[in-house]
Short mmCIF file of C-alpha atoms in Angstrom, two decimals:
data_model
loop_
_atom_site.label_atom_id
_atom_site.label_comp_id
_atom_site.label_asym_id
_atom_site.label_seq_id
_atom_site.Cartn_x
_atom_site.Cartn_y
_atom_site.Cartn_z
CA UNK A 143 -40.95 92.14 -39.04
CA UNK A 144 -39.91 89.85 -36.44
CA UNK A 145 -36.54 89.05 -36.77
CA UNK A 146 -35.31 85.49 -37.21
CA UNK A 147 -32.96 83.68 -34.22
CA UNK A 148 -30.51 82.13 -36.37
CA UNK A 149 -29.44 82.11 -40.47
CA UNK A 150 -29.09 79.32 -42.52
CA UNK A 151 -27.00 79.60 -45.95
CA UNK A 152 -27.39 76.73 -48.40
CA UNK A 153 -30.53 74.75 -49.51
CA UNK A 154 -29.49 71.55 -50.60
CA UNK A 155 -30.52 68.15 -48.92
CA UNK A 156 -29.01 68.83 -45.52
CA UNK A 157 -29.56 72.31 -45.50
CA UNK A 158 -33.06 72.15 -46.73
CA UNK A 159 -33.60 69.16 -43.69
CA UNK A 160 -32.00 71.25 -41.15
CA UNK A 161 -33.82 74.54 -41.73
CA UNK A 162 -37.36 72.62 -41.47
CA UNK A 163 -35.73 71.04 -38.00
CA UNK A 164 -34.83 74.45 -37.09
CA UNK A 165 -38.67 76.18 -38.24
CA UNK A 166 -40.89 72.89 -36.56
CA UNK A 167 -39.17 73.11 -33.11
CA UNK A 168 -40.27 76.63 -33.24
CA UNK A 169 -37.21 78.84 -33.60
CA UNK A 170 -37.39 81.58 -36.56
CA UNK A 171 -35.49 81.01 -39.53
CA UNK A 172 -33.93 83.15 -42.34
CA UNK A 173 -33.04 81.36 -45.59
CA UNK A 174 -30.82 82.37 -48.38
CA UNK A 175 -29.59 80.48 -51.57
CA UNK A 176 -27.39 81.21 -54.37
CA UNK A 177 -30.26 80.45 -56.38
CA UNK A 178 -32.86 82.12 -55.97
CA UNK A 179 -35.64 80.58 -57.45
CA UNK A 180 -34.39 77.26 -55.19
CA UNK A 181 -35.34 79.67 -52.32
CA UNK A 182 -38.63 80.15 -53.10
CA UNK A 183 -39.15 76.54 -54.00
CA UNK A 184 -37.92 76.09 -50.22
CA UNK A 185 -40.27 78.21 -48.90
CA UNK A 186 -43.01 77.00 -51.20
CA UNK A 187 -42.79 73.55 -50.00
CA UNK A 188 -42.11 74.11 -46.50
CA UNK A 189 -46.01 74.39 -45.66
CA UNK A 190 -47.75 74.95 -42.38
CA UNK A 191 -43.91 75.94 -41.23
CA UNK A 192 -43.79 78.96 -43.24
CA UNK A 193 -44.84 81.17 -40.41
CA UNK A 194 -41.31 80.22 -39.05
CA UNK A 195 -39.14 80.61 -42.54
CA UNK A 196 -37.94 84.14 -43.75
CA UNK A 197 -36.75 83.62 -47.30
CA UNK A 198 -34.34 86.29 -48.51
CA UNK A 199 -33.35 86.69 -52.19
CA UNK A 200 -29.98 88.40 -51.05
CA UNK A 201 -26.85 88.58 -48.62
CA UNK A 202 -27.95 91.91 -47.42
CA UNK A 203 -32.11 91.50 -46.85
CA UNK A 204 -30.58 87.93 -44.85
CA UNK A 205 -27.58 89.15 -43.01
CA UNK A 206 -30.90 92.08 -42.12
CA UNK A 207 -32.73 89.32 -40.87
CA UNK A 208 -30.99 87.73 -38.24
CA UNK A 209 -31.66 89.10 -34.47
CA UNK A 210 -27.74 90.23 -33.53
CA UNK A 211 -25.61 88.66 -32.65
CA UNK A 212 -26.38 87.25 -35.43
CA UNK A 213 -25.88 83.22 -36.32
CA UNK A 214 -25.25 82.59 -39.93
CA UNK A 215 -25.43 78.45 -40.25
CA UNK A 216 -23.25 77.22 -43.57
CA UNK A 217 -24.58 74.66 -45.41
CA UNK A 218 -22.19 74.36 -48.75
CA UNK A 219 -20.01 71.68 -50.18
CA UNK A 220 -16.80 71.68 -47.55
CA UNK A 221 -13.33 73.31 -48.83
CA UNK A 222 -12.82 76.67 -50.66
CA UNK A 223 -16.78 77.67 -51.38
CA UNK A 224 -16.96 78.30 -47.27
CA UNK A 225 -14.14 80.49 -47.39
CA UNK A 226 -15.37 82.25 -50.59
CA UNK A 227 -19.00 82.79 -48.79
CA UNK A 228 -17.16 83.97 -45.55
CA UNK A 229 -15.55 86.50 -47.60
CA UNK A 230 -19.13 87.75 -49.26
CA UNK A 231 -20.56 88.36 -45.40
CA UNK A 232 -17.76 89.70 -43.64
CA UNK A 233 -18.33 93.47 -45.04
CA UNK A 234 -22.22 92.77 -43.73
CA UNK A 235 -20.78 91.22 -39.88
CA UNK A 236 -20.77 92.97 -36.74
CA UNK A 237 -19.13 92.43 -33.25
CA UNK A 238 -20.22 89.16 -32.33
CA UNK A 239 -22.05 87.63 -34.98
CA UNK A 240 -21.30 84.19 -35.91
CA UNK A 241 -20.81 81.97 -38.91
CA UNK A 242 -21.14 78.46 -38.50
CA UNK A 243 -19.82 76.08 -40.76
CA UNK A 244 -21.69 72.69 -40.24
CA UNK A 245 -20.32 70.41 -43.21
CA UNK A 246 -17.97 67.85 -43.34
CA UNK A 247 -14.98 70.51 -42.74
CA UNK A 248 -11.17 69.27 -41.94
CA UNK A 249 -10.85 70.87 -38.48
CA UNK A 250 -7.40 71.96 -39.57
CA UNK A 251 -9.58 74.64 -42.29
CA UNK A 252 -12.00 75.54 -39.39
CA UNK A 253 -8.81 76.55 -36.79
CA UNK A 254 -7.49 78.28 -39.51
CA UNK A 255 -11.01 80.19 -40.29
CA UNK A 256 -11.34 80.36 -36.51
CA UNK A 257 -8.14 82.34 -36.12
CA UNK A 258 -8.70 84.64 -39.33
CA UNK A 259 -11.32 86.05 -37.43
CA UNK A 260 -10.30 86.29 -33.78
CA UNK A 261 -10.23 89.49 -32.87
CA UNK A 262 -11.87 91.42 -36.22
CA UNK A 263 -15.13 91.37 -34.40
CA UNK A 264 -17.11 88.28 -35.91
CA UNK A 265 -16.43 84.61 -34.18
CA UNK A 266 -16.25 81.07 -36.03
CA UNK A 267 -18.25 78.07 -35.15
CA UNK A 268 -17.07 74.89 -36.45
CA UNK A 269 -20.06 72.24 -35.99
CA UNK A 270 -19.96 68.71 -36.41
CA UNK A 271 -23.54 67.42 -37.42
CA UNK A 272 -24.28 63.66 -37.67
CA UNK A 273 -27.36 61.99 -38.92
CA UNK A 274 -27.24 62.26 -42.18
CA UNK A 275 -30.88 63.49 -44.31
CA UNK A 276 -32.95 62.22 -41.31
CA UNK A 277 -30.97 63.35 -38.76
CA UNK A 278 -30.90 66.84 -40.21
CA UNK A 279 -34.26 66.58 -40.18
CA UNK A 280 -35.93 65.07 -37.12
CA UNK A 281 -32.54 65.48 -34.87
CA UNK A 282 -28.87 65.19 -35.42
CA UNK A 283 -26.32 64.78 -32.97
CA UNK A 284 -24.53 67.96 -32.92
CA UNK A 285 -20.71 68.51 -31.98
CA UNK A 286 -19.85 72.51 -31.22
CA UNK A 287 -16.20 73.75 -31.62
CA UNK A 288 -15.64 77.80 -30.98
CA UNK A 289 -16.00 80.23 -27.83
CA UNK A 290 -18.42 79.99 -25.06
CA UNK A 291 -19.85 82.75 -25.47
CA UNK A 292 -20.66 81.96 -29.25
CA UNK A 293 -22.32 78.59 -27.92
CA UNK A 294 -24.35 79.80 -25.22
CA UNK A 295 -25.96 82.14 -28.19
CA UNK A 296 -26.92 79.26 -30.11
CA UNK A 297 -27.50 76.64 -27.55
CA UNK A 298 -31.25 77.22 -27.32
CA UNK A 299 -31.20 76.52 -30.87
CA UNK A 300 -29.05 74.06 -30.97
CA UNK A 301 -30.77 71.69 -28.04
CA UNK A 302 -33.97 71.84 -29.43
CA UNK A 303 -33.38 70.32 -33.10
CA UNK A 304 -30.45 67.95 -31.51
CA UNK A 305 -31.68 64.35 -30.95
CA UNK A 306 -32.84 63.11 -27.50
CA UNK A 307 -31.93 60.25 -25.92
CA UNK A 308 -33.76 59.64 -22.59
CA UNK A 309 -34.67 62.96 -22.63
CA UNK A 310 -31.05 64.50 -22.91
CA UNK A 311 -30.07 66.82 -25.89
CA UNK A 312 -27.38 64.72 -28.11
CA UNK A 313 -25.36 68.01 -28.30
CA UNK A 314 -22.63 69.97 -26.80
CA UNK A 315 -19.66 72.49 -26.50
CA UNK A 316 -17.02 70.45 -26.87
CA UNK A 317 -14.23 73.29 -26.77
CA UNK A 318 -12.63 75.97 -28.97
CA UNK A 319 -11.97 76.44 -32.81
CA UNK A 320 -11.61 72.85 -34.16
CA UNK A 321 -12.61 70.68 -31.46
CA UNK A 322 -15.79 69.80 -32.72
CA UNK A 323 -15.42 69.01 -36.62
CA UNK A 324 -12.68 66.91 -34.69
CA UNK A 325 -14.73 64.96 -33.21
CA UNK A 326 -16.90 64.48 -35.64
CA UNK A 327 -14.33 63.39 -37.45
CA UNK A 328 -13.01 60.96 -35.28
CA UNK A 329 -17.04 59.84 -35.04
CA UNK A 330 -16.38 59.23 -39.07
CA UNK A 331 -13.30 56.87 -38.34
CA UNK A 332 -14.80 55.00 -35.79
CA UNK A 333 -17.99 54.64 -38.61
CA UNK A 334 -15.77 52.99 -41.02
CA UNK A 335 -13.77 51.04 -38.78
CA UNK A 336 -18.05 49.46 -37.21
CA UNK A 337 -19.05 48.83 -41.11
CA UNK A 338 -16.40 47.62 -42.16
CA UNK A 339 -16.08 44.80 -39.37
CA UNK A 340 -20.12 43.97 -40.23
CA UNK A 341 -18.85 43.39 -43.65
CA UNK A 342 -16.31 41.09 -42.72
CA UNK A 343 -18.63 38.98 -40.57
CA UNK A 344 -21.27 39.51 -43.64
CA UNK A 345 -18.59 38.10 -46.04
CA UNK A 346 -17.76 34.84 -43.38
CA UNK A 347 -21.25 34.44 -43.06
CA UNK A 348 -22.01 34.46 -46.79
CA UNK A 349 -18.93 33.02 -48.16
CA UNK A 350 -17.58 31.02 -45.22
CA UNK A 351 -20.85 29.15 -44.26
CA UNK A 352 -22.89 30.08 -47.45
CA UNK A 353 -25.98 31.69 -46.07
CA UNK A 354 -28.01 33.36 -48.11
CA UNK A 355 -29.16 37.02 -47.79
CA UNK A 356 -32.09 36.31 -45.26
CA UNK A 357 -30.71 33.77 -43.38
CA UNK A 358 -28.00 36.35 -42.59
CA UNK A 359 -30.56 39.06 -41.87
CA UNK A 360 -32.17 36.80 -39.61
CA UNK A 361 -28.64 36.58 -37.47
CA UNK A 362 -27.86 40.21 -37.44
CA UNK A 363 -31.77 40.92 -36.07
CA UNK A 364 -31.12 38.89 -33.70
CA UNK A 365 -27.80 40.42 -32.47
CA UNK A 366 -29.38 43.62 -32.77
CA UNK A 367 -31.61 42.35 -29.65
CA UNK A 368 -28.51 41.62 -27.51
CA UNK A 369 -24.99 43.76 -27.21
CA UNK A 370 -24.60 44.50 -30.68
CA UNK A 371 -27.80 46.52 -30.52
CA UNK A 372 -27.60 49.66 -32.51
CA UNK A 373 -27.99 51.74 -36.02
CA UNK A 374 -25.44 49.86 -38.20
CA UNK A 375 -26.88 46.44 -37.29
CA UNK A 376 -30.60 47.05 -37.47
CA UNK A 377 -29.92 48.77 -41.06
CA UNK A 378 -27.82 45.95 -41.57
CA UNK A 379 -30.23 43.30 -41.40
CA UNK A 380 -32.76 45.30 -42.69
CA UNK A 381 -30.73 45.37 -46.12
CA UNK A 382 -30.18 41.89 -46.19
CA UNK A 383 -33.62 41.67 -45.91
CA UNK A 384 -34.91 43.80 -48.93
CA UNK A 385 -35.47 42.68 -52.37
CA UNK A 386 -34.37 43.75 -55.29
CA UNK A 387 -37.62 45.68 -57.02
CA UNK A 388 -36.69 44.49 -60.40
CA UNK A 389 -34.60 41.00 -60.09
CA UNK A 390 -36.27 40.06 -57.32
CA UNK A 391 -33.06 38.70 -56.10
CA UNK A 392 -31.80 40.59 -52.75
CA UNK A 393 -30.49 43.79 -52.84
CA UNK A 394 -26.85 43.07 -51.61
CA UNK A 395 -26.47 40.76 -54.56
CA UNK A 396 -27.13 42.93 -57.31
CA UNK A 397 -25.15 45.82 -55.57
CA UNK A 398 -21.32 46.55 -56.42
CA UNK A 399 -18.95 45.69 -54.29
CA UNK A 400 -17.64 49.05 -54.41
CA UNK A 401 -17.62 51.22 -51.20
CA UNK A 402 -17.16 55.10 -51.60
CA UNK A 403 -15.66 58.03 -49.07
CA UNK A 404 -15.88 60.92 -48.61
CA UNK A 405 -12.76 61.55 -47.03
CA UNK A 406 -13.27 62.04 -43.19
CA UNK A 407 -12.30 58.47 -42.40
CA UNK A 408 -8.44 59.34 -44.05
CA UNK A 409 -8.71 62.32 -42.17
CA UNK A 410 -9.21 60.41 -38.76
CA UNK A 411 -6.07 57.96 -40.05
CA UNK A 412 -3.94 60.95 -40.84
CA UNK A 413 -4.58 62.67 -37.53
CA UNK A 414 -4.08 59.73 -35.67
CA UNK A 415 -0.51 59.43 -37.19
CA UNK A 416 0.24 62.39 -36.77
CA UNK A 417 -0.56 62.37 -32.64
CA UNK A 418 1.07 59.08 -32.77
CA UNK A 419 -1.41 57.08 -32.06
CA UNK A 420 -2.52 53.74 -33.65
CA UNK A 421 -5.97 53.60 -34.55
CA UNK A 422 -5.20 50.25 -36.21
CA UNK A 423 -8.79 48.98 -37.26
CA UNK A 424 -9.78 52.62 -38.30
CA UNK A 425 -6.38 52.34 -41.01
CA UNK A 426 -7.78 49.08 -41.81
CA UNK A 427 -10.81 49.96 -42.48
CA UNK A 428 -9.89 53.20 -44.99
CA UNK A 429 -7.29 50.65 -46.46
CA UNK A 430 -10.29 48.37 -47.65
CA UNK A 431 -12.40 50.97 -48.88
CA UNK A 432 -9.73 51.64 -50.93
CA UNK A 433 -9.14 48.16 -52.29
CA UNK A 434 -13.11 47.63 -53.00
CA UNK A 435 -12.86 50.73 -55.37
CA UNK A 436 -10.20 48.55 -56.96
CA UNK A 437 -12.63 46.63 -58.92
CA UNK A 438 -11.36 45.92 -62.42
CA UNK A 439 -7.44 45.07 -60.87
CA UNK A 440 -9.20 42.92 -58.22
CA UNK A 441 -10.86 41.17 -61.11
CA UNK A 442 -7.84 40.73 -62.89
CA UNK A 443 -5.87 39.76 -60.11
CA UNK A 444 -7.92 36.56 -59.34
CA UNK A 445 -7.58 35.68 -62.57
CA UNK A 446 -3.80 35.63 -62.31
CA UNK A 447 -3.45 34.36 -58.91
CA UNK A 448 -7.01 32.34 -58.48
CA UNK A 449 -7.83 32.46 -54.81
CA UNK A 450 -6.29 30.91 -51.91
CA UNK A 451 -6.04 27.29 -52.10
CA UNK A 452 -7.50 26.55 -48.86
CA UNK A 453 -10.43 23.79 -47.51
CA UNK A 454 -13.44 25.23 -47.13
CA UNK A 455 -14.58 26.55 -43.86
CA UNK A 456 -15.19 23.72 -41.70
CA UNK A 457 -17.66 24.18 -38.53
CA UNK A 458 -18.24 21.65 -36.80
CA UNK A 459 -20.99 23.28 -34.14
CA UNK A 460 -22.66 25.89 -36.72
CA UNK A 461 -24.60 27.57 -33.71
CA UNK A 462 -21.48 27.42 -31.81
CA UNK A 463 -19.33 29.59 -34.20
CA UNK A 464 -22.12 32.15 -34.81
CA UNK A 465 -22.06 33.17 -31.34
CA UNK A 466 -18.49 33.54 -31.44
CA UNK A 467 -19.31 35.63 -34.80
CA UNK A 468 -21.01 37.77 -32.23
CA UNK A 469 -18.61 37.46 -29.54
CA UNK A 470 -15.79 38.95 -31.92
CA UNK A 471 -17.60 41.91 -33.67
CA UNK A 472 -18.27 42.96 -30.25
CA UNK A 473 -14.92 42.73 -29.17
CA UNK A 474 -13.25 44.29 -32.42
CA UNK A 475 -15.72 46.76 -32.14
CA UNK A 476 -14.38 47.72 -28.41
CA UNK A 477 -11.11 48.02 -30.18
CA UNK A 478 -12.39 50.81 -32.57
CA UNK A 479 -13.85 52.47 -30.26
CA UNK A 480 -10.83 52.50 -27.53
CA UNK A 481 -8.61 53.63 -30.59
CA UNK A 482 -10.82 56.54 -31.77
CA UNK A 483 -11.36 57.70 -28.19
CA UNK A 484 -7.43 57.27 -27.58
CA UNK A 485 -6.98 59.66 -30.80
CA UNK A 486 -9.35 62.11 -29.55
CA UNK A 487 -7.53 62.30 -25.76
CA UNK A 488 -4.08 63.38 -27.66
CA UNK A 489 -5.66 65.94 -29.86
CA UNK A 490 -7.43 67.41 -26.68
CA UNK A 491 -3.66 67.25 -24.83
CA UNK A 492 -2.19 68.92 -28.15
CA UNK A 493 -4.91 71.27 -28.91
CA UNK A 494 -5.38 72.23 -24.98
CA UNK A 495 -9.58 71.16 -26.24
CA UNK A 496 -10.12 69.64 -22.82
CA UNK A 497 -12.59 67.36 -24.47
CA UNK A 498 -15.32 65.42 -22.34
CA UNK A 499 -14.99 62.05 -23.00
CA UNK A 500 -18.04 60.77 -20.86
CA UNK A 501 -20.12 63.89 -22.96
CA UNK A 502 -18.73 62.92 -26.48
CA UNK A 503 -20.59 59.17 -25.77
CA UNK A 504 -23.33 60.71 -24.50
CA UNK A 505 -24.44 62.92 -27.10
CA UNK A 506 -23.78 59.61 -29.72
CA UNK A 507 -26.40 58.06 -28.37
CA UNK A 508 -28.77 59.44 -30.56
CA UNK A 509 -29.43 60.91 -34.23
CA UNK A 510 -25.59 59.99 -34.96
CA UNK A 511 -24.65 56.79 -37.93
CA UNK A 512 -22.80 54.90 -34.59
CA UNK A 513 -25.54 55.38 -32.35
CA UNK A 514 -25.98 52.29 -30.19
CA UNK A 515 -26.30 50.88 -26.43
CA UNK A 516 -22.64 50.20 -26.20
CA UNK A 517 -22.09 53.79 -25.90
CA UNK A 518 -24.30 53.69 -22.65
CA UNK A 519 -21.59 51.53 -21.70
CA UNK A 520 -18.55 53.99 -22.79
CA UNK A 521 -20.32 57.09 -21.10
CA UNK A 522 -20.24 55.50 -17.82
CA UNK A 523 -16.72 53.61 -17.91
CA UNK A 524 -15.24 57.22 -18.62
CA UNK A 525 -17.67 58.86 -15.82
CA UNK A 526 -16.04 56.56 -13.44
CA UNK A 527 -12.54 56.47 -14.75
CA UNK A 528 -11.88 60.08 -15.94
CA UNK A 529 -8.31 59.54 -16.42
CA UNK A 530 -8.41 56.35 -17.86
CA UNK A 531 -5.46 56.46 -20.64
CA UNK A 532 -7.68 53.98 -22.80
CA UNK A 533 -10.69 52.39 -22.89
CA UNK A 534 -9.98 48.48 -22.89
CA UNK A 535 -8.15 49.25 -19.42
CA UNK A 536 -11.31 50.07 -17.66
CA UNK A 537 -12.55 47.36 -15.60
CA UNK A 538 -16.04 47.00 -17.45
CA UNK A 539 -14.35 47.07 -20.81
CA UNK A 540 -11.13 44.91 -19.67
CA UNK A 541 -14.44 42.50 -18.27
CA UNK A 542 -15.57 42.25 -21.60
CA UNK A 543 -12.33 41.70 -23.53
CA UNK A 544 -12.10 38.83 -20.98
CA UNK A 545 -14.80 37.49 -22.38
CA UNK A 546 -14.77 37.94 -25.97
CA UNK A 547 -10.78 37.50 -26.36
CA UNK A 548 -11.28 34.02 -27.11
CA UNK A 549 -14.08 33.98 -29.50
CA UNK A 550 -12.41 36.98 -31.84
CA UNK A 551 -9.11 34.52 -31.88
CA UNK A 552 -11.27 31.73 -33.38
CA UNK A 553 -13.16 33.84 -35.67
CA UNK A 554 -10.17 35.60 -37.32
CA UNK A 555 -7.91 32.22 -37.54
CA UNK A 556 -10.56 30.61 -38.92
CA UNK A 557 -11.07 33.12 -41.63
CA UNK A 558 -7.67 33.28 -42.57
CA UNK A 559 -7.10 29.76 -42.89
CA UNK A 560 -10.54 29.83 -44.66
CA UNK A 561 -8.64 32.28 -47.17
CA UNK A 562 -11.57 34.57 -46.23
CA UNK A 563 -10.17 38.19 -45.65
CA UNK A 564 -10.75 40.14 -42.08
CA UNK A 565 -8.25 42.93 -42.62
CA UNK A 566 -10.09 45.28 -39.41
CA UNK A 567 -10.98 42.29 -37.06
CA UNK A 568 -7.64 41.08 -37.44
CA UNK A 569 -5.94 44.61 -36.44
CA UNK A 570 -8.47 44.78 -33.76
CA UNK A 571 -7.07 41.42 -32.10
CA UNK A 572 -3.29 42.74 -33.32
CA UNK A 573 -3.92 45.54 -31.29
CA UNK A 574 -5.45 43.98 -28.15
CA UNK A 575 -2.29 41.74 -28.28
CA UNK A 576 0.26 44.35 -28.93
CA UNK A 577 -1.01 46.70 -26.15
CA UNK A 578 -1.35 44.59 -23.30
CA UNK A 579 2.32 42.93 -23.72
CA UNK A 580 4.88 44.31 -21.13
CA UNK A 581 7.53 43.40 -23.10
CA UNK A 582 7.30 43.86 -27.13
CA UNK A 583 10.19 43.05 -29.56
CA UNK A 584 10.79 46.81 -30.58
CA UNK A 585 14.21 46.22 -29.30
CA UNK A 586 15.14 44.27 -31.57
CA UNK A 587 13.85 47.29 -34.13
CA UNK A 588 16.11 50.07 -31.37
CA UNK A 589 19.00 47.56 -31.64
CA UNK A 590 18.70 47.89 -35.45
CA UNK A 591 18.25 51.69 -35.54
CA UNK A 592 21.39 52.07 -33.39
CA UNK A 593 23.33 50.23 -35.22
CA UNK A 594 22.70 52.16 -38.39
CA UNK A 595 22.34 55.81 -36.75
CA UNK A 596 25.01 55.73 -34.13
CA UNK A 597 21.42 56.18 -31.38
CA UNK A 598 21.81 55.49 -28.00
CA UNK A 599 19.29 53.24 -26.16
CA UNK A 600 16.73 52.76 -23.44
CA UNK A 601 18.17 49.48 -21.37
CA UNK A 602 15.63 47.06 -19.44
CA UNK A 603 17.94 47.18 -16.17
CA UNK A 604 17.97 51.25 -16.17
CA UNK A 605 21.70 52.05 -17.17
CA UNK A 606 23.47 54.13 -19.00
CA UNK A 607 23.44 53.30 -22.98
CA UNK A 608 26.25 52.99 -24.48
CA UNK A 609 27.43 52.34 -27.99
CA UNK A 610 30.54 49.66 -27.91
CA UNK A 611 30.39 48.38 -31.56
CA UNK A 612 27.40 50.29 -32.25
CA UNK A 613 27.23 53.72 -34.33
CA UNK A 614 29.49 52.98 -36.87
CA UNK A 615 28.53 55.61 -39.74
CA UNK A 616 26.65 52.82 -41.82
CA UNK A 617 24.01 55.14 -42.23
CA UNK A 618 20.62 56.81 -40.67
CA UNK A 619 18.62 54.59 -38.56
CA UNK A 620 15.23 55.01 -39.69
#
């Protein structure tokens, strides 16, 4: 028998998509599944790509399967199952074979799984894959963290059931051991931080200048001709649009206000404090997934405190405001993006990644949740300023702030005068405003710290600190 080019473990939803992806762009393909019978269902249903699909109904007749070195994809639930089925191949792995885990893994468990198996013979891929069902499917943008080597074995693969924008492969070696569940976890912040600023432009739309469902469809299909053009906003107003099969009322109104996570959008937040870097609109977009889980206390809350007594939203020049609507989700969205991209340049400085910022746009273009035009726009600012130390600082990006400053200021006091809350836009414009002052007022908070820790301090003119009545034991400065 003809032996397959790359293994695939794990025949759920995604793994099920991505092995018929692998098969139809005409790469072999061994199977395996804890259950068997689910493997044989696989096969069963897979059709006129059977030719390309070799179903194994164990760990030995699969591991058999695979032309060496041998490249064993991971399709399980993230967290200790990978590390228990790493532990059930490694008897059956040779010099350079590869597992690849390509869930939704903390990059901190892939470096670690990385490491357990440098030198023993085997390598570690961790691989970022975004796209969700369809993506896995028909192409997902793919992020690659491990050796070289171990990439240029599966890149064939790899390119041909990635997603193509203009004709380029949306994947890539992005560096070694976590680098690219990284990413893709960064990709995940950034996600929260783009939905959760349509919300809040939903919710000023809706609630603010009480449009219905459609009407707001009809603005967001309309953005999504311009700027704004991308994934998020054509599903956006594609929602809006669709009814309710049983109600007949639209969907968004008969749908809880609930969001769920999955955890990768904390994970950005967490990594991003821990590099010291604010990613401002990514923290406040976790933070309000978190509140709309809060459902029965938010409930009870209004009841106790009623909502803000406040006029309603007054606009004078209706048309006039929903351009700046526009106007500010573009420029928040700049924010988010400058922020994630600022996270990912200190983990490649502390994790010696090297990561390619112009690439990481580039292969988002396509199959990925954030895909849009404005990354056509991010590729080339970094292309032509590689060392740029953030994005808004660019001159096409600092261009565009210039232009939408204004409008996000208007739409954000508005709302919060409206009592209408815009907890991401607002951080977006709190950063802008924060980062491009010369002169902050943390002094006063070094002044403060001094005076409680006995600290020295950094003086404007460039002399020597000194204490004088500073320092005196009170306590630790925090």
């Amino acid at each position: 028998m003809v032996q397959a080019e790359i293994g695939l473990i794990g025949l759920g939803v995604m793994g099920s998509n991505l092995a018929l992806n692998i098969a139809e762009k005409g790469n072999r393909v061994a199977v395996f599944n804890r259950t068997v019978a689910r493997t044989h269902e696989f096969y069963q249903e897979a059709g006129a790509l059977q030719d390309n699909i070799v179903p194994c109904d164990t760990i030995e007749e699969f591991v058999a399967a695979i032309r060496p070195p041998r490249p064993i994809i991971i399709m399980i639930k993230a967290g200790d199952p990978v590390d228990q089925q790493m532990q059930q191949l490694r008897p059956l792995l040779e010099k350079n074979d590869i597992l690849i885990d390509a869930g939704n893994a903390n990059f901190r468990d892939t470096m670690r799984r990385f490491d357990a198996l440098k030198d023993t013979g085997p390598t570690f891929i961790g691989m970022g894959v975004s796209g969700g069902e369809e993506g896995a499917r028909h192409g997902p943008s793919i992020m690659v963290g491990g050796t070289e080597e171990s990439w240029k074995r599966v890149e064939k693969v790899l390119t041909s059931i990635a997603a193509q924008y203009n004709g380029e492969p949306c994947v890539a070696w992005l560096g070694e051991n976590g680098a690219g569940h990284f990413v893709k976890t960064i990709h995940n912040g950034i996600e929260y931080a783009d939905m959760q600023m349509i919300a809040e432009i939903y919710g000023i739309l809706r609630d603010g200048l009480k449009m219905s469902a459609g009407e707001i469809s009809e603005v967001f299909a309309d953005w999504n001709k311009g700027r704004l053009n991308s994934y998020l906003i054509e599903i956006t107003a594609k929602v809006l649009e669709a009814a309710d099969p049983i109600s007949g009322k639209p969907i968004v109104d008969v749908i809880l206000d609930q969001a769920g996570q999955k955890g990768t959008g904390k994970w950005s937040v967490i990594e991003a404090q821990n590099l010291g870097v604010p990613a401002t609109a990514i923290e406040a977009a976790v933070a309000a997934r978190g509140i709309s889980s809060m459902k029965v206390e938010r409930e009870a809350a209004q009841k106790v405190l009623g909502l803000p007594a406040v006029a309603p939203l007054s606009v004078s020049d209706r048309a006039a405001f929903i351009k700046d609507l526009e106007l500010a989700l573009l420029a928040a969205k700049i924010g988010a993006y400058a922020q994630g991209f600022a996270v990912m340049a200190a983990a490649s400085r502390e994790f010696k990644w090297n990561l390619p910022m112009p690439t990481i746009a580039k292969i988002w273009r396509a199959g990925c949740i954030i895909r849009s035009q404005f990354l056509d726009e991010i590729t080339t600012a970094f292309t032509k300023n590689p060392d740029a130390v953030n994005l808004i600082v660019t001159p096409a990006f600092a261009a565009m702030l210039e232009e939408t400053d204004a409008a996000l200021r208007r739409v954000v006091s508005t709302a919060v005068l409206g009592g209408l809350p815009v907890p991401a836009l607002a951080s977006a414009l709190g950063y802008f405003d924060s980062y491009r002052r010369g002169r902050g007022t943390a002094n006063i908070i070094q002044a403060q710290r001094d005076f409680f820790g006995a600290h020295g301090f950094d003086r404007v003119d460039g002399a020597d600190s000194h204490h004088g009545p500073w320092g005196s034991g009170l306590g630790a400065g925090a």
